[in-house]
Amino acid sequence: MTALVGRVALGVAAMSFAPRDRSVDLATIRDGIAAGVAILDTARAYTRVDVQTYGEELAAEAALGSGVLVGTKGGHSRTSENTWDADISADRIRADVDTSLRAFGREQLDLYYLHRVDLAEQPVEEGVAALASLRDAGKVARIGLSNVTVAELDRAASVTQIDAVQNQHSAMGRESAAVLAWCEAHNVPFFAYSPLRHSAAAPQLTAIAAARGLSLQRLQLRALLESSPVLSVVSGATRPTTVLDSFAAESDPWDNDLQSAYAADLAHLKLN
């Protein structure tokens, strides 16, 4: 996993909930992989009501034969058009992992997260212990936690090794700063989802983006990637141009002007 830190993962959530042209979405994901995207992100909950594993099936088909790492999640699923559940009991996690294995047509999943630790009534230890036994059995290669607190991470880490964390964390909001600090202290890869929230609150970066003919979103992804030695981002891009633009953030230079602009935008937010 450490080899994948500092990367832009492509998430398929936005491609999974409403009817879309599947062939176009597959082509978009494959274009990203061809350009160098090394991680896909999906979940049991990323689905349509009539197809209970749509997001996982989409990622599986797009990734077939590519060698990219695919992260998926369980313990949270869509129950109707507008409702979802959260259950990280041992029985549910074992069942969800088996469902995901069938959706991917694999004997082992690359990375498996407990999806909504924050919403589940069961203690995090129960779901983590179930995943640890599944890792021992070879059904999952790596264990992750999503939507988790520092206290929950401490409890989970007392049960078994945690291989990755995925929380909401944006360039301008820095919502999971404490969890990111925990990941840095324990050398655990951290994946930031919804990385572009509050984009309008970045006037200095906006000015540089305009002057250089780059997108603000690309510079904000670059800023996040530079902000921590364990951080990667999950992009929700759905068009080929935005997928490639997001991926380009991995290799953009991070010069003094960009560093100063980002620091000024963060300082402005704190003052207001």
PDB file of C-alpha atoms in Angstrom:
ATOM      1  CA  MET A   1       0.000   0.000   0.000  1.00  0.00           C
ATOM      2  CA  THR A   2       2.801   2.440   0.719  1.00  0.00           C
ATOM      3  CA  ALA A   3       3.741   2.312  -2.964  1.00  0.00           C
ATOM      4  CA  LEU A   4       0.291   3.714  -3.753  1.00  0.00           C
ATOM      5  CA  VAL A   5       0.493   6.695  -1.376  1.00  0.00           C
ATOM      6  CA  GLY A   6       0.411  10.021  -3.170  1.00  0.00           C
ATOM      7  CA  ARG A   7      -1.839   8.725  -5.928  1.00  0.00           C
ATOM      8  CA  VAL A   8      -5.188   9.750  -7.365  1.00  0.00           C
ATOM      9  CA  ALA A   9      -7.704   6.925  -7.033  1.00  0.00           C
ATOM     10  CA  LEU A  10     -10.740   6.948  -9.303  1.00  0.00           C
ATOM     11  CA  GLY A  11     -14.038   6.444  -7.475  1.00  0.00           C
ATOM     12  CA  VAL A  12     -17.072   5.019  -9.270  1.00  0.00           C
ATOM     13  CA  ALA A  13     -19.778   6.221  -6.853  1.00  0.00           C
ATOM     14  CA  ALA A  14     -21.065   8.958  -9.160  1.00  0.00           C
ATOM     15  CA  MET A  15     -21.304   6.431 -11.993  1.00  0.00           C
ATOM     16  CA  SER A  16     -23.297   3.936  -9.946  1.00  0.00           C
ATOM     17  CA  PHE A  17     -26.468   5.456  -8.488  1.00  0.00           C
ATOM     18  CA  ALA A  18     -28.523   6.724 -11.427  1.00  0.00           C
ATOM     19  CA  PRO A  19     -29.010   5.263 -14.909  1.00  0.00           C
ATOM     20  CA  ARG A  20     -26.063   6.175 -17.127  1.00  0.00           C
ATOM     21  CA  ASP A  21     -24.478   4.856 -20.299  1.00  0.00           C
ATOM     22  CA  ARG A  22     -22.472   1.938 -18.963  1.00  0.00           C
ATOM     23  CA  SER A  23     -20.312   1.665 -22.068  1.00  0.00           C
ATOM     24  CA  VAL A  24     -19.278   5.314 -21.738  1.00  0.00           C
ATOM     25  CA  ASP A  25     -18.434   4.883 -18.047  1.00  0.00           C
ATOM     26  CA  LEU A  26     -16.386   1.763 -18.756  1.00  0.00           C
ATOM     27  CA  ALA A  27     -14.487   3.605 -21.467  1.00  0.00           C
ATOM     28  CA  THR A  28     -13.870   6.532 -19.113  1.00  0.00           C
ATOM     29  CA  ILE A  29     -12.471   4.302 -16.372  1.00  0.00           C
ATOM     30  CA  ARG A  30     -10.325   2.387 -18.850  1.00  0.00           C
ATOM     31  CA  ASP A  31      -8.970   5.634 -20.305  1.00  0.00           C
ATOM     32  CA  GLY A  32      -7.908   6.597 -16.784  1.00  0.00           C
ATOM     33  CA  ILE A  33      -6.238   3.234 -16.231  1.00  0.00           C
ATOM     34  CA  ALA A  34      -4.446   3.511 -19.569  1.00  0.00           C
ATOM     35  CA  ALA A  35      -3.153   6.935 -18.507  1.00  0.00           C
ATOM     36  CA  GLY A  36      -1.788   5.516 -15.257  1.00  0.00           C
ATOM     37  CA  VAL A  37      -4.585   5.482 -12.675  1.00  0.00           C
ATOM     38  CA  ALA A  38      -3.536   2.662 -10.337  1.00  0.00           C
ATOM     39  CA  ILE A  39      -6.437   2.505  -7.861  1.00  0.00           C
ATOM     40  CA  LEU A  40     -10.204   2.183  -8.274  1.00  0.00           C
ATOM     41  CA  ASP A  41     -12.618   2.766  -5.406  1.00  0.00           C
ATOM     42  CA  THR A  42     -16.103   1.304  -5.081  1.00  0.00           C
ATOM     43  CA  ALA A  43     -18.511  -0.150  -2.466  1.00  0.00           C
ATOM     44  CA  ARG A  44     -21.482  -2.425  -1.955  1.00  0.00           C
ATOM     45  CA  ALA A  45     -23.515   0.734  -1.316  1.00  0.00           C
ATOM     46  CA  TYR A  46     -22.606   2.249  -4.702  1.00  0.00           C
ATOM     47  CA  THR A  47     -25.453   0.695  -6.603  1.00  0.00           C
ATOM     48  CA  ARG A  48     -28.871   0.976  -8.162  1.00  0.00           C
ATOM     49  CA  VAL A  49     -31.943  -0.390  -6.458  1.00  0.00           C
ATOM     50  CA  ASP A  50     -32.456  -3.003  -9.172  1.00  0.00           C
ATOM     51  CA  VAL A  51     -28.809  -4.143  -9.334  1.00  0.00           C
ATOM     52  CA  GLN A  52     -27.420  -4.710  -5.865  1.00  0.00           C
ATOM     53  CA  THR A  53     -23.734  -4.847  -6.846  1.00  0.00           C
ATOM     54  CA  TYR A  54     -23.696  -2.388  -9.753  1.00  0.00           C
ATOM     55  CA  GLY A  55     -20.716  -0.289  -8.629  1.00  0.00           C
ATOM     56  CA  GLU A  56     -18.607  -3.337  -7.855  1.00  0.00           C
ATOM     57  CA  GLU A  57     -19.490  -4.997 -11.146  1.00  0.00           C
ATOM     58  CA  LEU A  58     -18.626  -1.788 -13.021  1.00  0.00           C
ATOM     59  CA  ALA A  59     -15.218  -1.546 -11.322  1.00  0.00           C
ATOM     60  CA  ALA A  60     -14.574  -5.253 -11.819  1.00  0.00           C
ATOM     61  CA  GLU A  61     -15.289  -5.119 -15.544  1.00  0.00           C
ATOM     62  CA  ALA A  62     -13.236  -1.968 -16.065  1.00  0.00           C
ATOM     63  CA  ALA A  63     -10.263  -3.292 -14.093  1.00  0.00           C
ATOM     64  CA  LEU A  64     -10.226  -6.772 -15.632  1.00  0.00           C
ATOM     65  CA  GLY A  65      -6.715  -7.689 -16.681  1.00  0.00           C
ATOM     66  CA  SER A  66      -5.282  -4.273 -15.811  1.00  0.00           C
ATOM     67  CA  GLY A  67      -3.515  -5.082 -12.542  1.00  0.00           C
ATOM     68  CA  VAL A  68      -4.923  -1.991 -10.797  1.00  0.00           C
ATOM     69  CA  LEU A  69      -5.755  -2.211  -7.096  1.00  0.00           C
ATOM     70  CA  VAL A  70      -9.477  -2.077  -6.344  1.00  0.00           C
ATOM     71  CA  GLY A  71     -10.815  -1.061  -2.953  1.00  0.00           C
ATOM     72  CA  THR A  72     -14.395  -1.882  -2.014  1.00  0.00           C
ATOM     73  CA  LYS A  73     -16.474  -1.579   1.143  1.00  0.00           C
ATOM     74  CA  GLY A  74     -19.154  -3.444   3.072  1.00  0.00           C
ATOM     75  CA  GLY A  75     -21.411  -3.230   6.071  1.00  0.00           C
ATOM     76  CA  HIS A  76     -23.466  -0.540   4.320  1.00  0.00           C
ATOM     77  CA  SER A  77     -25.885  -1.057   1.452  1.00  0.00           C
ATOM     78  CA  ARG A  78     -28.768   0.500  -0.413  1.00  0.00           C
ATOM     79  CA  THR A  79     -32.158  -0.742   0.785  1.00  0.00           C
ATOM     80  CA  SER A  80     -34.465   1.408  -1.365  1.00  0.00           C
ATOM     81  CA  GLU A  81     -34.380   4.433  -3.636  1.00  0.00           C
ATOM     82  CA  ASN A  82     -33.548   6.789  -0.779  1.00  0.00           C
ATOM     83  CA  THR A  83     -32.441   4.620   2.153  1.00  0.00           C
ATOM     84  CA  TRP A  84     -29.288   2.789   3.195  1.00  0.00           C
ATOM     85  CA  ASP A  85     -28.436   0.596   6.170  1.00  0.00           C
ATOM     86  CA  ALA A  86     -25.298   0.242   8.316  1.00  0.00           C
ATOM     87  CA  ASP A  87     -24.369  -3.079   9.904  1.00  0.00           C
ATOM     88  CA  ILE A  88     -20.807  -4.171  10.710  1.00  0.00           C
ATOM     89  CA  SER A  89     -21.714  -7.323  12.610  1.00  0.00           C
ATOM     90  CA  ALA A  90     -19.526 -10.342  11.930  1.00  0.00           C
ATOM     91  CA  ASP A  91     -22.292 -12.186  10.062  1.00  0.00           C
ATOM     92  CA  ARG A  92     -23.011  -9.207   7.841  1.00  0.00           C
ATOM     93  CA  ILE A  93     -19.366  -8.576   6.993  1.00  0.00           C
ATOM     94  CA  ARG A  94     -18.771 -12.214   6.105  1.00  0.00           C
ATOM     95  CA  ALA A  95     -21.865 -12.176   3.872  1.00  0.00           C
ATOM     96  CA  ASP A  96     -20.898  -8.878   2.225  1.00  0.00           C
ATOM     97  CA  VAL A  97     -17.372 -10.087   1.484  1.00  0.00           C
ATOM     98  CA  ASP A  98     -18.744 -13.221  -0.172  1.00  0.00           C
ATOM     99  CA  THR A  99     -21.129 -11.066  -2.244  1.00  0.00           C
ATOM    100  CA  SER A 100     -18.259  -8.831  -3.316  1.00  0.00           C
ATOM    101  CA  LEU A 101     -16.102 -11.815  -4.241  1.00  0.00           C
ATOM    102  CA  ARG A 102     -18.873 -13.037  -6.539  1.00  0.00           C
ATOM    103  CA  ALA A 103     -19.301  -9.562  -8.053  1.00  0.00           C
ATOM    104  CA  PHE A 104     -15.590  -9.373  -8.829  1.00  0.00           C
ATOM    105  CA  GLY A 105     -15.246 -12.987  -9.852  1.00  0.00           C
ATOM    106  CA  ARG A 106     -12.193 -13.298  -7.608  1.00  0.00           C
ATOM    107  CA  GLU A 107     -10.974 -15.463  -4.782  1.00  0.00           C
ATOM    108  CA  GLN A 108      -9.423 -12.487  -2.965  1.00  0.00           C
ATOM    109  CA  LEU A 109     -10.321  -8.780  -2.694  1.00  0.00           C
ATOM    110  CA  ASP A 110      -7.438  -6.283  -2.804  1.00  0.00           C
ATOM    111  CA  LEU A 111      -8.692  -3.918  -0.096  1.00  0.00           C
ATOM    112  CA  TYR A 112     -11.887  -4.150   1.933  1.00  0.00           C
ATOM    113  CA  TYR A 113     -13.240  -1.376   4.172  1.00  0.00           C
ATOM    114  CA  LEU A 114     -15.882  -1.284   6.851  1.00  0.00           C
ATOM    115  CA  HIS A 115     -17.849   1.457   5.127  1.00  0.00           C
ATOM    116  CA  ARG A 116     -19.892   3.377   7.708  1.00  0.00           C
ATOM    117  CA  VAL A 117     -18.283   2.778  11.066  1.00  0.00           C
ATOM    118  CA  ASP A 118     -19.863   6.061  12.197  1.00  0.00           C
ATOM    119  CA  LEU A 119     -23.434   4.866  11.538  1.00  0.00           C
ATOM    120  CA  ALA A 120     -23.239   1.247  12.669  1.00  0.00           C
ATOM    121  CA  GLU A 121     -24.635   0.193  16.039  1.00  0.00           C
ATOM    122  CA  GLN A 122     -22.141  -2.646  16.422  1.00  0.00           C
ATOM    123  CA  PRO A 123     -18.711  -1.977  17.981  1.00  0.00           C
ATOM    124  CA  VAL A 124     -15.918  -1.524  15.479  1.00  0.00           C
ATOM    125  CA  GLU A 125     -14.045  -4.444  17.052  1.00  0.00           C
ATOM    126  CA  GLU A 126     -16.672  -6.918  15.830  1.00  0.00           C
ATOM    127  CA  GLY A 127     -16.412  -5.994  12.172  1.00  0.00           C
ATOM    128  CA  VAL A 128     -12.626  -5.692  12.294  1.00  0.00           C
ATOM    129  CA  ALA A 129     -12.268  -9.123  13.907  1.00  0.00           C
ATOM    130  CA  ALA A 130     -14.428 -10.596  11.144  1.00  0.00           C
ATOM    131  CA  LEU A 131     -12.235  -8.996   8.503  1.00  0.00           C
ATOM    132  CA  ALA A 132      -9.098 -10.217  10.257  1.00  0.00           C
ATOM    133  CA  SER A 133     -10.366 -13.797  10.048  1.00  0.00           C
ATOM    134  CA  LEU A 134     -11.234 -13.275   6.389  1.00  0.00           C
ATOM    135  CA  ARG A 135      -7.739 -11.929   5.745  1.00  0.00           C
ATOM    136  CA  ASP A 136      -6.298 -15.003   7.447  1.00  0.00           C
ATOM    137  CA  ALA A 137      -8.521 -17.133   5.190  1.00  0.00           C
ATOM    138  CA  GLY A 138      -7.204 -15.335   2.102  1.00  0.00           C
ATOM    139  CA  LYS A 139     -10.486 -13.708   1.110  1.00  0.00           C
ATOM    140  CA  VAL A 140      -9.231 -10.145   1.613  1.00  0.00           C
ATOM    141  CA  ALA A 141      -5.654  -8.937   1.236  1.00  0.00           C
ATOM    142  CA  ARG A 142      -5.931  -5.661   3.170  1.00  0.00           C
ATOM    143  CA  ILE A 143      -8.297  -4.254   5.799  1.00  0.00           C
ATOM    144  CA  GLY A 144      -9.558  -0.683   5.760  1.00  0.00           C
ATOM    145  CA  LEU A 145     -11.886   1.536   7.780  1.00  0.00           C
ATOM    146  CA  SER A 146     -14.022   4.327   6.351  1.00  0.00           C
ATOM    147  CA  ASN A 147     -15.812   7.181   8.148  1.00  0.00           C
ATOM    148  CA  VAL A 148     -13.926   6.515  11.344  1.00  0.00           C
ATOM    149  CA  THR A 149     -12.696   8.480  14.365  1.00  0.00           C
ATOM    150  CA  VAL A 150      -9.334   8.383  16.128  1.00  0.00           C
ATOM    151  CA  ALA A 151     -10.899   6.558  19.082  1.00  0.00           C
ATOM    152  CA  GLU A 152     -12.353   3.921  16.764  1.00  0.00           C
ATOM    153  CA  LEU A 153      -9.011   3.541  15.012  1.00  0.00           C
ATOM    154  CA  ASP A 154      -7.286   2.920  18.326  1.00  0.00           C
ATOM    155  CA  ARG A 155      -9.837   0.252  19.196  1.00  0.00           C
ATOM    156  CA  ALA A 156      -9.619  -1.363  15.759  1.00  0.00           C
ATOM    157  CA  ALA A 157      -5.820  -1.388  15.811  1.00  0.00           C
ATOM    158  CA  SER A 158      -5.916  -3.242  19.135  1.00  0.00           C
ATOM    159  CA  VAL A 159      -7.624  -6.110  17.282  1.00  0.00           C
ATOM    160  CA  THR A 160      -5.511  -6.348  14.124  1.00  0.00           C
ATOM    161  CA  GLN A 161      -3.382  -4.427  11.639  1.00  0.00           C
ATOM    162  CA  ILE A 162      -5.267  -1.700   9.776  1.00  0.00           C
ATOM    163  CA  ASP A 163      -3.986  -1.269   6.226  1.00  0.00           C
ATOM    164  CA  ALA A 164      -5.872   1.827   5.062  1.00  0.00           C
ATOM    165  CA  VAL A 165      -8.304   4.536   6.143  1.00  0.00           C
ATOM    166  CA  GLN A 166     -10.758   6.460   3.960  1.00  0.00           C
ATOM    167  CA  ASN A 167     -12.453   9.571   5.341  1.00  0.00           C
ATOM    168  CA  GLN A 168     -13.908  12.781   3.983  1.00  0.00           C
ATOM    169  CA  HIS A 169     -11.077  15.288   3.763  1.00  0.00           C
ATOM    170  CA  SER A 170     -10.894  18.217   1.371  1.00  0.00           C
ATOM    171  CA  ALA A 171      -8.130  20.604   0.408  1.00  0.00           C
ATOM    172  CA  MET A 172      -9.935  23.562   1.943  1.00  0.00           C
ATOM    173  CA  GLY A 173     -11.934  21.848   4.702  1.00  0.00           C
ATOM    174  CA  ARG A 174      -9.271  19.527   6.184  1.00  0.00           C
ATOM    175  CA  GLU A 175     -12.171  17.745   7.903  1.00  0.00           C
ATOM    176  CA  SER A 176     -10.243  14.676   9.075  1.00  0.00           C
ATOM    177  CA  ALA A 177      -7.028  16.323  10.251  1.00  0.00           C
ATOM    178  CA  ALA A 178      -6.945  14.324  13.497  1.00  0.00           C
ATOM    179  CA  VAL A 179      -7.505  10.998  11.738  1.00  0.00           C
ATOM    180  CA  LEU A 180      -4.869  11.899   9.141  1.00  0.00           C
ATOM    181  CA  ALA A 181      -2.415  12.646  11.972  1.00  0.00           C
ATOM    182  CA  TRP A 182      -3.164   9.185  13.439  1.00  0.00           C
ATOM    183  CA  CYS A 183      -2.424   7.608  10.049  1.00  0.00           C
ATOM    184  CA  GLU A 184       0.851   9.516   9.807  1.00  0.00           C
ATOM    185  CA  ALA A 185       1.880   8.385  13.284  1.00  0.00           C
ATOM    186  CA  HIS A 186       1.077   4.746  12.436  1.00  0.00           C
ATOM    187  CA  ASN A 187       2.228   4.839   8.772  1.00  0.00           C
ATOM    188  CA  VAL A 188      -1.241   3.878   7.509  1.00  0.00           C
ATOM    189  CA  PRO A 189      -2.289   5.037   4.017  1.00  0.00           C
ATOM    190  CA  PHE A 190      -5.102   7.604   4.132  1.00  0.00           C
ATOM    191  CA  PHE A 191      -7.522   8.102   1.228  1.00  0.00           C
ATOM    192  CA  ALA A 192      -9.309  11.464   1.146  1.00  0.00           C
ATOM    193  CA  TYR A 193     -12.785  11.347  -0.385  1.00  0.00           C
ATOM    194  CA  SER A 194     -14.770  14.434  -1.440  1.00  0.00           C
ATOM    195  CA  PRO A 195     -11.417  16.233  -1.809  1.00  0.00           C
ATOM    196  CA  LEU A 196     -12.869  19.220  -3.669  1.00  0.00           C
ATOM    197  CA  ARG A 197     -15.521  20.422  -1.224  1.00  0.00           C
ATOM    198  CA  HIS A 198     -15.364  24.160  -0.475  1.00  0.00           C
ATOM    199  CA  SER A 199     -13.470  24.790  -3.717  1.00  0.00           C
ATOM    200  CA  ALA A 200     -14.828  28.333  -3.994  1.00  0.00           C
ATOM    201  CA  ALA A 201     -12.947  29.318  -0.836  1.00  0.00           C
ATOM    202  CA  ALA A 202      -9.556  29.310  -2.574  1.00  0.00           C
ATOM    203  CA  PRO A 203      -9.050  32.722  -4.243  1.00  0.00           C
ATOM    204  CA  GLN A 204      -5.250  32.561  -4.320  1.00  0.00           C
ATOM    205  CA  LEU A 205      -5.150  29.119  -5.910  1.00  0.00           C
ATOM    206  CA  THR A 206      -7.944  30.199  -8.259  1.00  0.00           C
ATOM    207  CA  ALA A 207      -5.818  33.089  -9.497  1.00  0.00           C
ATOM    208  CA  ILE A 208      -2.813  30.859 -10.148  1.00  0.00           C
ATOM    209  CA  ALA A 209      -4.980  28.279 -11.909  1.00  0.00           C
ATOM    210  CA  ALA A 210      -6.320  30.956 -14.242  1.00  0.00           C
ATOM    211  CA  ALA A 211      -2.856  32.374 -14.929  1.00  0.00           C
ATOM    212  CA  ARG A 212      -1.422  28.943 -15.752  1.00  0.00           C
ATOM    213  CA  GLY A 213      -4.400  27.642 -17.708  1.00  0.00           C
ATOM    214  CA  LEU A 214      -5.013  24.826 -15.229  1.00  0.00           C
ATOM    215  CA  SER A 215      -8.139  23.810 -13.356  1.00  0.00           C
ATOM    216  CA  LEU A 216      -8.552  24.850  -9.724  1.00  0.00           C
ATOM    217  CA  GLN A 217      -9.578  21.275  -8.949  1.00  0.00           C
ATOM    218  CA  ARG A 218      -6.274  19.936 -10.240  1.00  0.00           C
ATOM    219  CA  LEU A 219      -4.286  22.345  -8.061  1.00  0.00           C
ATOM    220  CA  GLN A 220      -6.350  21.463  -5.006  1.00  0.00           C
ATOM    221  CA  LEU A 221      -5.715  17.765  -5.531  1.00  0.00           C
ATOM    222  CA  ARG A 222      -2.011  18.561  -5.849  1.00  0.00           C
ATOM    223  CA  ALA A 223      -2.194  20.530  -2.592  1.00  0.00           C
ATOM    224  CA  LEU A 224      -3.755  17.587  -0.778  1.00  0.00           C
ATOM    225  CA  LEU A 225      -1.204  15.133  -2.141  1.00  0.00           C
ATOM    226  CA  GLU A 226       1.574  17.397  -0.866  1.00  0.00           C
ATOM    227  CA  SER A 227      -0.043  17.852   2.545  1.00  0.00           C
ATOM    228  CA  SER A 228       0.868  14.460   4.029  1.00  0.00           C
ATOM    229  CA  PRO A 229       3.320  11.614   3.387  1.00  0.00           C
ATOM    230  CA  VAL A 230       0.556   9.007   3.728  1.00  0.00           C
ATOM    231  CA  LEU A 231      -2.238  10.663   1.734  1.00  0.00           C
ATOM    232  CA  SER A 232      -3.940   9.749  -1.539  1.00  0.00           C
ATOM    233  CA  VAL A 233      -7.147  11.225  -2.919  1.00  0.00           C
ATOM    234  CA  VAL A 234     -10.315   9.680  -4.352  1.00  0.00           C
ATOM    235  CA  SER A 235     -11.537  11.584  -7.399  1.00  0.00           C
ATOM    236  CA  GLY A 236     -15.199  11.340  -8.350  1.00  0.00           C
ATOM    237  CA  ALA A 237     -14.595  12.467 -11.928  1.00  0.00           C
ATOM    238  CA  THR A 238     -17.027  11.002 -14.463  1.00  0.00           C
ATOM    239  CA  ARG A 239     -15.811  12.383 -17.819  1.00  0.00           C
ATOM    240  CA  PRO A 240     -12.591  11.437 -19.634  1.00  0.00           C
ATOM    241  CA  THR A 241     -11.286  15.010 -19.542  1.00  0.00           C
ATOM    242  CA  THR A 242     -11.833  15.390 -15.784  1.00  0.00           C
ATOM    243  CA  VAL A 243     -10.460  11.926 -15.031  1.00  0.00           C
ATOM    244  CA  LEU A 244      -7.245  12.758 -16.893  1.00  0.00           C
ATOM    245  CA  ASP A 245      -7.116  16.215 -15.327  1.00  0.00           C
ATOM    246  CA  SER A 246      -7.405  14.722 -11.849  1.00  0.00           C
ATOM    247  CA  PHE A 247      -4.750  12.122 -12.565  1.00  0.00           C
ATOM    248  CA  ALA A 248      -2.375  14.806 -13.842  1.00  0.00           C
ATOM    249  CA  ALA A 249      -2.263  16.244 -10.307  1.00  0.00           C
ATOM    250  CA  GLU A 250       0.075  13.396  -9.342  1.00  0.00           C
ATOM    251  CA  SER A 251       2.901  14.764 -11.463  1.00  0.00           C
ATOM    252  CA  ASP A 252       2.307  18.535 -11.365  1.00  0.00           C
ATOM    253  CA  PRO A 253       5.207  20.491  -9.823  1.00  0.00           C
ATOM    254  CA  TRP A 254       4.536  21.980  -6.398  1.00  0.00           C
ATOM    255  CA  ASP A 255       6.484  25.226  -6.500  1.00  0.00           C
ATOM    256  CA  ASN A 256       6.875  28.066  -4.026  1.00  0.00           C
ATOM    257  CA  ASP A 257       4.073  30.140  -5.547  1.00  0.00           C
ATOM    258  CA  LEU A 258       1.593  27.295  -5.162  1.00  0.00           C
ATOM    259  CA  GLN A 259       2.714  26.564  -1.618  1.00  0.00           C
ATOM    260  CA  SER A 260       2.304  30.215  -0.637  1.00  0.00           C
ATOM    261  CA  ALA A 261      -1.088  30.507  -2.332  1.00  0.00           C
ATOM    262  CA  TYR A 262      -2.440  27.396  -0.609  1.00  0.00           C
ATOM    263  CA  ALA A 263      -1.151  28.534   2.773  1.00  0.00           C
ATOM    264  CA  ALA A 264      -2.766  31.963   2.273  1.00  0.00           C
ATOM    265  CA  ASP A 265      -6.111  30.401   1.329  1.00  0.00           C
ATOM    266  CA  LEU A 266      -6.052  28.172   4.414  1.00  0.00           C
ATOM    267  CA  ALA A 267      -5.146  31.123   6.636  1.00  0.00           C
ATOM    268  CA  HIS A 268      -7.992  33.160   5.151  1.00  0.00           C
ATOM    269  CA  LEU A 269     -10.463  30.395   5.931  1.00  0.00           C
ATOM    270  CA  LYS A 270      -9.297  30.175   9.536  1.00  0.00           C
ATOM    271  CA  LEU A 271      -9.768  33.940   9.973  1.00  0.00           C
ATOM    272  CA  ASN A 272     -13.295  33.755   8.618  1.00  0.00           C
TER     273      ASN A 272
END
